[in-house]
Short mmCIF file of C-alpha atoms in Angstrom, two decimals:
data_model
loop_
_atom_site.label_atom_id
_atom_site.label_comp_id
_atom_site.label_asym_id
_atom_site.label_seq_id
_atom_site.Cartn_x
_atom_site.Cartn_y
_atom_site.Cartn_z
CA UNK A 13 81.95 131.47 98.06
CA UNK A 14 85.87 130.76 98.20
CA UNK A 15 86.72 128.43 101.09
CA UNK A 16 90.07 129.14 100.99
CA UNK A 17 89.46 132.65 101.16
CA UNK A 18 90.52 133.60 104.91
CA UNK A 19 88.82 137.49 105.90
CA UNK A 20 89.30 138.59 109.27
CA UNK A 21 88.43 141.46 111.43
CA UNK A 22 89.71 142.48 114.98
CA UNK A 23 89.78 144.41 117.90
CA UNK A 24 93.55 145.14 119.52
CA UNK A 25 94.14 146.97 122.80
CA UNK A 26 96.49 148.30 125.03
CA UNK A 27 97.62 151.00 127.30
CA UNK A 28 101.22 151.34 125.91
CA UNK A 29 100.27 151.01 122.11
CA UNK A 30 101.69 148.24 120.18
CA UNK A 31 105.21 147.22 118.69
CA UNK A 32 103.98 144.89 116.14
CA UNK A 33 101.18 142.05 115.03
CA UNK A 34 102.02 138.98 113.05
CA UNK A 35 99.44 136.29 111.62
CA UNK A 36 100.94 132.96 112.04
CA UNK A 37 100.19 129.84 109.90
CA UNK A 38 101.31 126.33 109.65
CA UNK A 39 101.03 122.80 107.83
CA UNK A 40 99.40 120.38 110.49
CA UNK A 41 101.24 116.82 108.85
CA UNK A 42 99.98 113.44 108.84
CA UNK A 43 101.97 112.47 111.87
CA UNK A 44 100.27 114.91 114.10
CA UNK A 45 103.16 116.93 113.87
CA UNK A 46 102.60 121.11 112.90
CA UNK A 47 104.96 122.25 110.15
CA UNK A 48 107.77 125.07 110.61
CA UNK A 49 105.36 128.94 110.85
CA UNK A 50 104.65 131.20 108.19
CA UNK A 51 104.54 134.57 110.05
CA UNK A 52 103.30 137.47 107.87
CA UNK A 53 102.83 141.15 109.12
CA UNK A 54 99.64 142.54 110.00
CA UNK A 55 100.19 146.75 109.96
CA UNK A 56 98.64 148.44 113.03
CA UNK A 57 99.21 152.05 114.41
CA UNK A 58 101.71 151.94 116.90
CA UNK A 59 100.37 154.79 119.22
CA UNK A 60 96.91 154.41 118.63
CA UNK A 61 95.81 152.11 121.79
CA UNK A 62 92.82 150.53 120.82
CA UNK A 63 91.89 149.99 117.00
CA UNK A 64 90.36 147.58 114.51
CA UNK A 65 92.56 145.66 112.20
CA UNK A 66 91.77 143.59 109.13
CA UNK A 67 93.46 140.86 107.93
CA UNK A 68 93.20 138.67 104.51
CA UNK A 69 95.03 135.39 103.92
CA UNK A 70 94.27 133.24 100.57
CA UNK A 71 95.31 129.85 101.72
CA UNK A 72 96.44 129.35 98.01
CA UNK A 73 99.36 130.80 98.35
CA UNK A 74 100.48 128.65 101.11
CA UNK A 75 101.49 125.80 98.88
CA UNK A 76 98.74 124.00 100.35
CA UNK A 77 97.49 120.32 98.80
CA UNK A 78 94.00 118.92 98.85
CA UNK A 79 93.46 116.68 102.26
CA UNK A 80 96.22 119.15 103.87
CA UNK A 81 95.34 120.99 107.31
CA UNK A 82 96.10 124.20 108.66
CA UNK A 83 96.36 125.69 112.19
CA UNK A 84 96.88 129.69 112.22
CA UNK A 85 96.23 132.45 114.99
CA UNK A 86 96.96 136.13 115.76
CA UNK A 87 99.79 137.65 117.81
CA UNK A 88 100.32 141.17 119.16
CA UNK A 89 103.23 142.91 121.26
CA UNK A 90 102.64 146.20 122.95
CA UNK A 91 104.90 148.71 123.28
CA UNK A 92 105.91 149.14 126.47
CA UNK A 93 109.95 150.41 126.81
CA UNK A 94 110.06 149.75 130.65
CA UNK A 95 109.22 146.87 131.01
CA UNK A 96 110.01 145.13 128.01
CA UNK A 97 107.50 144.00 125.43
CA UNK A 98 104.86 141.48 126.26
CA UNK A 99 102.46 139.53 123.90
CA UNK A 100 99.56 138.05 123.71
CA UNK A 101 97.74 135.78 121.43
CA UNK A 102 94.31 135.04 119.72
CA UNK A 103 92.94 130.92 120.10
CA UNK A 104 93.99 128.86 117.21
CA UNK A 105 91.98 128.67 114.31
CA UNK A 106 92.08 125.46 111.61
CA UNK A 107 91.12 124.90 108.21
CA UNK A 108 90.70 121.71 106.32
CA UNK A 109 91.17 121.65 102.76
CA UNK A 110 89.32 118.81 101.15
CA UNK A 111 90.64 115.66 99.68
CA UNK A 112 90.72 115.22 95.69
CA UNK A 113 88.07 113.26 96.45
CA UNK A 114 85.96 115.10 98.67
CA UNK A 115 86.76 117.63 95.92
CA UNK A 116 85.14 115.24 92.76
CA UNK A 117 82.29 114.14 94.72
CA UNK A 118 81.32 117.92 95.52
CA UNK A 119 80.95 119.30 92.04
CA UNK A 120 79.72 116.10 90.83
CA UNK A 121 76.84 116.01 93.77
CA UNK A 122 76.65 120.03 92.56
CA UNK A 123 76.41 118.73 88.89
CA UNK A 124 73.75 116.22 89.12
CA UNK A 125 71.54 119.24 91.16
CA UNK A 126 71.77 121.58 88.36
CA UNK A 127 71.01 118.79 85.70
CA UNK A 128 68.30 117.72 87.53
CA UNK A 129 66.64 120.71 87.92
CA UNK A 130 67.18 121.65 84.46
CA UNK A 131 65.06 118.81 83.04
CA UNK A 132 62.25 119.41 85.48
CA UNK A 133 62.00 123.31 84.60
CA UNK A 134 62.19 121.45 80.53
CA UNK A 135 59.35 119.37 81.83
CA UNK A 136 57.42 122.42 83.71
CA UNK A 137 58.00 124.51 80.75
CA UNK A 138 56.17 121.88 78.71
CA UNK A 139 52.91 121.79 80.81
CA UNK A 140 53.12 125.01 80.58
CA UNK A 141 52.68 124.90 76.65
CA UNK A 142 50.15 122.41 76.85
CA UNK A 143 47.86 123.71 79.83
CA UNK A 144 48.07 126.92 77.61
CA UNK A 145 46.88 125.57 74.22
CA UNK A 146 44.32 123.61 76.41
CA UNK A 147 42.47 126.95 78.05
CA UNK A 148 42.70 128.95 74.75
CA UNK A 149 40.27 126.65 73.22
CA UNK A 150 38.11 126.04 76.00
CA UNK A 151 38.09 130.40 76.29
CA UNK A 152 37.55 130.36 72.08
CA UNK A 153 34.04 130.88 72.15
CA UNK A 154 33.36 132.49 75.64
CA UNK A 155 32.32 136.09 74.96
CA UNK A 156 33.64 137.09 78.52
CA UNK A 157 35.71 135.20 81.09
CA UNK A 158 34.44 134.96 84.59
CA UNK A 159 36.67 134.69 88.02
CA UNK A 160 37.15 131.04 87.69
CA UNK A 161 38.79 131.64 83.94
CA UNK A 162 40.60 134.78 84.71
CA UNK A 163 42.17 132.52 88.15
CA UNK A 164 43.19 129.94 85.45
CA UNK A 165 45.32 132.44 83.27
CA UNK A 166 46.55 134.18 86.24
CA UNK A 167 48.11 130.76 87.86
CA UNK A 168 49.96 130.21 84.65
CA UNK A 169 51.42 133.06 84.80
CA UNK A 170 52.16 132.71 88.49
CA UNK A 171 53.97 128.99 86.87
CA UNK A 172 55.94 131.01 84.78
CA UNK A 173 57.48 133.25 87.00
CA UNK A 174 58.04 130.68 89.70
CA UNK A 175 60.15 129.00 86.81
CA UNK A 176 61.85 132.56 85.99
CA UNK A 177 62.49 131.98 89.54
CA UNK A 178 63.95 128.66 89.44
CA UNK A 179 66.53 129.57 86.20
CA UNK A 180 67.78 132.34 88.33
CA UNK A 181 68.48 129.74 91.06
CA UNK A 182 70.14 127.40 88.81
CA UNK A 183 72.37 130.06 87.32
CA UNK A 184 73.59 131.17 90.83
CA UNK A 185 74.05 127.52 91.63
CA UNK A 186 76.27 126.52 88.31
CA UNK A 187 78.45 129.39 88.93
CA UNK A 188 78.97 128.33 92.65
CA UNK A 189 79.87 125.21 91.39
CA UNK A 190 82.19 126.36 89.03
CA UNK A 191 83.96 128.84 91.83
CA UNK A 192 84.23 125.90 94.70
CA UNK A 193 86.05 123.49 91.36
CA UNK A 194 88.30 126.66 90.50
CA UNK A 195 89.64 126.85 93.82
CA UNK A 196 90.99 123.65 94.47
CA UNK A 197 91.41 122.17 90.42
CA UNK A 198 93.73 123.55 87.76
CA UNK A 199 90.21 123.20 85.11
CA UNK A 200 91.70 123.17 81.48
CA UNK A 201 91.22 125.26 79.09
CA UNK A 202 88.97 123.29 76.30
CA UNK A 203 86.44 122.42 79.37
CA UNK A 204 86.86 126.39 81.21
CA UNK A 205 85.78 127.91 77.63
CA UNK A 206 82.60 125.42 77.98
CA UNK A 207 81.82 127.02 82.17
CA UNK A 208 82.02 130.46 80.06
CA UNK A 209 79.47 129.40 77.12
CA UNK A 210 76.95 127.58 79.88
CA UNK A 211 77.34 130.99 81.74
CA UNK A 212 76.29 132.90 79.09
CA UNK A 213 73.12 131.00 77.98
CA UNK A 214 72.03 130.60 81.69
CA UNK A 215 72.68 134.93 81.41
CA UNK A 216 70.44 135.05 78.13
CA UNK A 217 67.75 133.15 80.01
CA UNK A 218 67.33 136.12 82.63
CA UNK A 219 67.71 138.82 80.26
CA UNK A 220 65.97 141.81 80.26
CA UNK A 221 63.98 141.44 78.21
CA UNK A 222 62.31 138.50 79.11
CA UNK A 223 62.14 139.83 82.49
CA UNK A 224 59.90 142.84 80.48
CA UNK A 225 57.98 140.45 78.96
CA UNK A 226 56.77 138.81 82.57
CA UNK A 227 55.83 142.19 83.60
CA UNK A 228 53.81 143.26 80.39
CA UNK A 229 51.83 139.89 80.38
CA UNK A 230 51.46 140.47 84.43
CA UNK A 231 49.94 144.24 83.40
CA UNK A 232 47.98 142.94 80.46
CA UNK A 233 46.59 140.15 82.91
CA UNK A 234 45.07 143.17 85.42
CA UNK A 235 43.39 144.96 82.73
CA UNK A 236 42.24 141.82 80.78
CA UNK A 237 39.21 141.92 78.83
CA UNK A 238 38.16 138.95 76.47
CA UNK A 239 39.81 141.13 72.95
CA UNK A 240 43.13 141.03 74.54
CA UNK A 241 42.85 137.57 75.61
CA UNK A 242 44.41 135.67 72.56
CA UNK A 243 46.98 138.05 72.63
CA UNK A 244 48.17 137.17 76.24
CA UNK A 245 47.49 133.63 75.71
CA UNK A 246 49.54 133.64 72.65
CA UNK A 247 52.70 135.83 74.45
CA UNK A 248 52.59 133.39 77.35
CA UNK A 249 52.81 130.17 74.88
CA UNK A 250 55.96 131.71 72.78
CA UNK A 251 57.57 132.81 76.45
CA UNK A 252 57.15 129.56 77.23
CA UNK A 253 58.42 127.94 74.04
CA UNK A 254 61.56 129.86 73.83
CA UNK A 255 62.30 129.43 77.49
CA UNK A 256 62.23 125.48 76.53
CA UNK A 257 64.86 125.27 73.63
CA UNK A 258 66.80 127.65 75.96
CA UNK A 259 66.78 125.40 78.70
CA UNK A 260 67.20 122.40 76.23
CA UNK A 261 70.61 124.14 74.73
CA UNK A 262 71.80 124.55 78.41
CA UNK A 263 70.88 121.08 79.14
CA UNK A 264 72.90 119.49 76.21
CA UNK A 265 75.82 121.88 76.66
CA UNK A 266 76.03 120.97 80.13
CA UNK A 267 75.83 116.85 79.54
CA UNK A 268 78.72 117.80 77.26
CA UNK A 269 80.93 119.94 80.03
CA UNK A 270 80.29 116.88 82.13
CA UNK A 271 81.22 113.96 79.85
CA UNK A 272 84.44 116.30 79.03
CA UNK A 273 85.65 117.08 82.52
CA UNK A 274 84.92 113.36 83.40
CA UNK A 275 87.10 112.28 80.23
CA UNK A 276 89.80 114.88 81.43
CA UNK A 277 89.97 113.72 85.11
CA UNK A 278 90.14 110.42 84.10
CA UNK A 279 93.33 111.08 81.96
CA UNK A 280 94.94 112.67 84.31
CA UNK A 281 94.08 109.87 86.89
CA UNK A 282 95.93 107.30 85.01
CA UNK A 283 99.24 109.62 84.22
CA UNK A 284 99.20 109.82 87.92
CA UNK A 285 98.73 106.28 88.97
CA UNK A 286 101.43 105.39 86.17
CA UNK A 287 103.98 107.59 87.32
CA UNK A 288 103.34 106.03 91.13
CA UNK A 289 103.82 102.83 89.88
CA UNK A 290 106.89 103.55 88.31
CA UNK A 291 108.04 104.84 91.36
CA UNK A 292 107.20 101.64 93.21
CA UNK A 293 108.87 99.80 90.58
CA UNK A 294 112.53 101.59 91.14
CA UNK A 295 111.33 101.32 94.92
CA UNK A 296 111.29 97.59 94.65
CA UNK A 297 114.58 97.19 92.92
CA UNK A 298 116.49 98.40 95.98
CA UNK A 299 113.90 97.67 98.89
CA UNK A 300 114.78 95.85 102.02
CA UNK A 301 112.66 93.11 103.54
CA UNK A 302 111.37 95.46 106.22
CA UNK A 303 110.37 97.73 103.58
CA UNK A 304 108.62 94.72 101.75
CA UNK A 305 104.89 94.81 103.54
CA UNK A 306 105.19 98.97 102.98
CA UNK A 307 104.90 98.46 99.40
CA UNK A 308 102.87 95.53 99.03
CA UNK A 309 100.60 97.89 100.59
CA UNK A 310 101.11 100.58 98.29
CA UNK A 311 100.85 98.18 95.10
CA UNK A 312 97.46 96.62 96.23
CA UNK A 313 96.46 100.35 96.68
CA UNK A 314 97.65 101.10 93.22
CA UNK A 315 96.00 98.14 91.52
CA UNK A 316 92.65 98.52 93.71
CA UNK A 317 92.67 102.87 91.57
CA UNK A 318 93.61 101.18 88.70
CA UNK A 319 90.79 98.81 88.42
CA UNK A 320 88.38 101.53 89.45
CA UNK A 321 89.66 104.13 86.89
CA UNK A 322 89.09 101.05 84.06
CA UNK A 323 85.11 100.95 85.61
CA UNK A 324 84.58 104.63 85.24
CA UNK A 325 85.98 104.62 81.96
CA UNK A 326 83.46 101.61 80.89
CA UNK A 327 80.73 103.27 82.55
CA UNK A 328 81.92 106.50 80.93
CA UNK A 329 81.26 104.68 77.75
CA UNK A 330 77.88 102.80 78.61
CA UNK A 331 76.66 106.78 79.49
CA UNK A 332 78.02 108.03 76.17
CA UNK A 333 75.66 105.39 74.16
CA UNK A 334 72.65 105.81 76.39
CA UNK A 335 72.46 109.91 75.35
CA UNK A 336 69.68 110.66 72.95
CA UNK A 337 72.40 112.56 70.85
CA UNK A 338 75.87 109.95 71.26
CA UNK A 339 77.39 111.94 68.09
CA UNK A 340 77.74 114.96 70.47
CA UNK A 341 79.43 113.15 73.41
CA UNK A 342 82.01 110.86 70.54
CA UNK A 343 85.25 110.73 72.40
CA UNK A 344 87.64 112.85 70.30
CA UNK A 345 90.12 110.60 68.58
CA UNK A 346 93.11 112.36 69.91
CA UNK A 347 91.85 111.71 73.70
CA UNK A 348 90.83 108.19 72.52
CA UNK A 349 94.71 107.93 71.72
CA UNK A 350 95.95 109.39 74.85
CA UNK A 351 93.75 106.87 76.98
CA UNK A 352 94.85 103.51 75.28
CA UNK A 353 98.50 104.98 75.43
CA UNK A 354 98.14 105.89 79.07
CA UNK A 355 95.82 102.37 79.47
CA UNK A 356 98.87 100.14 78.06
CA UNK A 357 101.56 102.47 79.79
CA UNK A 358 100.01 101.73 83.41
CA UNK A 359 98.91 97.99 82.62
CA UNK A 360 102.59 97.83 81.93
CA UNK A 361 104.19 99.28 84.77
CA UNK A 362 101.86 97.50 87.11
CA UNK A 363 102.52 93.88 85.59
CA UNK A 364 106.64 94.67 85.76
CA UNK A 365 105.89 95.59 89.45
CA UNK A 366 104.15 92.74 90.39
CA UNK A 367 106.85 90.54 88.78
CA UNK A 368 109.53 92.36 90.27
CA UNK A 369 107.78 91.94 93.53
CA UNK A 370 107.16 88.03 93.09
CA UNK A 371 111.09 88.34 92.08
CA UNK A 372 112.00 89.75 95.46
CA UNK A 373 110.19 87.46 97.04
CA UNK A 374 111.53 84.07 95.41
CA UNK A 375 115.48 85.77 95.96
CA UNK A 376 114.41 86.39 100.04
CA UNK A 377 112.86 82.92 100.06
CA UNK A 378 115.99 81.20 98.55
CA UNK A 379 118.42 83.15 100.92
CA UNK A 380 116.36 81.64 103.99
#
């Protein structure tokens, strides 16, 4: 469930005991290059020679960034007084932590399964409904049912539970979603509170007690007789009904956790992309001409986020008006604010770096 959850378990031995055992962990950087160890204690009985040890490691706490990589192993040092201690180490072991992006494309890919299969169980549950009504009045009149009838009833309710099935998978699938996010994203608050409320419908679909109501329709099924058959018939339709505006609120309340988080992310994009170009901007006013192509490169890389933050915000909008219910998705007025603000600040700071660039260029070009 939590990537960055390291559990380990061991077997140590050796015929002089052991002096001590260290886990060892380090930053592997973008050069190739592995960053100075983080060596943490592993306790182990001293005299005892040969035990298990267990080991956890949350690679949280390592500082670690998204698109970062880490190399760790095991060592161990026996106890022997005579000769002097000698060690001996486990292979190495790496993790990758995925990029920001990697990240984003994840939960949305996650996100899009879970909507997806919410409107087909909406869709199931109304065929349900309908095939229903349909049999009732073709069983009206019928003064007893025969195999062919009672094999009719019986796969609806077989339909049912294989959607009781599928809700159950959803659930488990939204909160695995929402534990891979937490891991690597700081979620805030307003949109975390949401993840709570979607939890707690997709909990009230799988109560117990409509998991009692599937198993006194299945027992009134096996003793059927024609006097109890509106009764069933009429128990399935309302378990069917209610599971559909169920489903529907978790739909809509989901479409609105998504619209928000997108909204949020996208905020936060631009803060970041305007405080990098501000940075380029005091990088330009003291840059040499060897440091010139370095930052051309980095402005071209800031423009080319930039440009594809605007799109997602436009197509943010298009989705917003395409919704059966827009009112429900309106972008708050405050965040409204905040965008334009952050919009203008980063249109800003990219325009003064491109002039201060063209600036640099004309001064270098006049010195020649």
């Amino acid at each position: 469930v939590y990537d960055n959850r390291l559990y380990f378990k061991g077997l140590i031995k050796d015929d002089y005991g052991f002096s001590k055992m260290e886990f060892r962990l380090s930053r592997k950087l973008s050069n190739g290059d592995n960053s100075a160890e983080t060596t943490l204690e592993v306790p182990v009985q001293k005299e005892n020679p040969q035990q298990q040890f267990y080991h956890f490691f949350d690679v949280a706490e390592a500082g670690l960034e998204p698109g970062d990589q880490v190399e760790y192993y095991f060592i161990v040092f026996d106890n022997d007084g005579v000769n002097g201690s000698k060690s001996s180490r486990s292979q190495k072991m790496s993790l990758e932590i995925p990029t920001r992006e990697e990240i984003e494309e994840m939960v949305q890919k996650n996100q899009d399964n879970v909507k997806s299969e919410l409107e087909k169980s909406i869709e199931e549950a109304r065929k349900i409904q309908k095939d229903i009504s349909q049999l009732n009045k073709k069983l009206f009149d019928k003064k007893s049912l025969n195999y062919q009838e009672k094999k009719q009833i019986q796969d609806l309710l077989d339909r049912q539970k294989n959607l009781q099935k599928q809700v159950e998978e959803m659930k488990q699938q939204n909160e695995k979603v929402n534990k891979k996010e937490s891991q690597y994203t700081e979620i805030n608050e307003t949109i975390a509170e949401k993840q709570r409320q979607l939890e707690k419908l997709f909990e009230e679909l799988m109560s117990d007690e409509m998991k009692k109501m599937f198993e006194d329709l299945q027992k009134m099924m096996e003793e059927l007789d024609k006097d109890k058959l509106n009764e069933v018939m009429e128990k399935m339709k309302l378990n069917s009904e209610d599971l559909e505006k169920a489903l529907d609120r978790n739909l809509e309340l989901f479409k609105q956790l998504e619209f928000d988080k997108k909204l949020t992310e996208s905020i936060e994009k631009l803060k970041k992309l305007s405080e990098e170009q501000e940075k380029l901007s005091e990088k330009t006013d003291n840059a040499e001409k060897k440091e010139q192509e370095n930052i051309t490169r980095e402005q071209e890389k800031i423009s080319e986020e930039f440009n594809e933050l605007k799109k997602d915000l436009k197509d943010l909008k298009e989705i917003n008006e395409k919704l059966e219910e827009p009112n429900n998705f309106k972008i708050p007025e405050d965040k409204k604010e905040e965008i334009q603000k952050e919009l203008n600040k980063s249109e800003e700071s990219l325009k003064e770096g491109q002039m201060k660039k063209a600036s640099k260029s004309q001064k270098d070009a006049s010195k020649k």
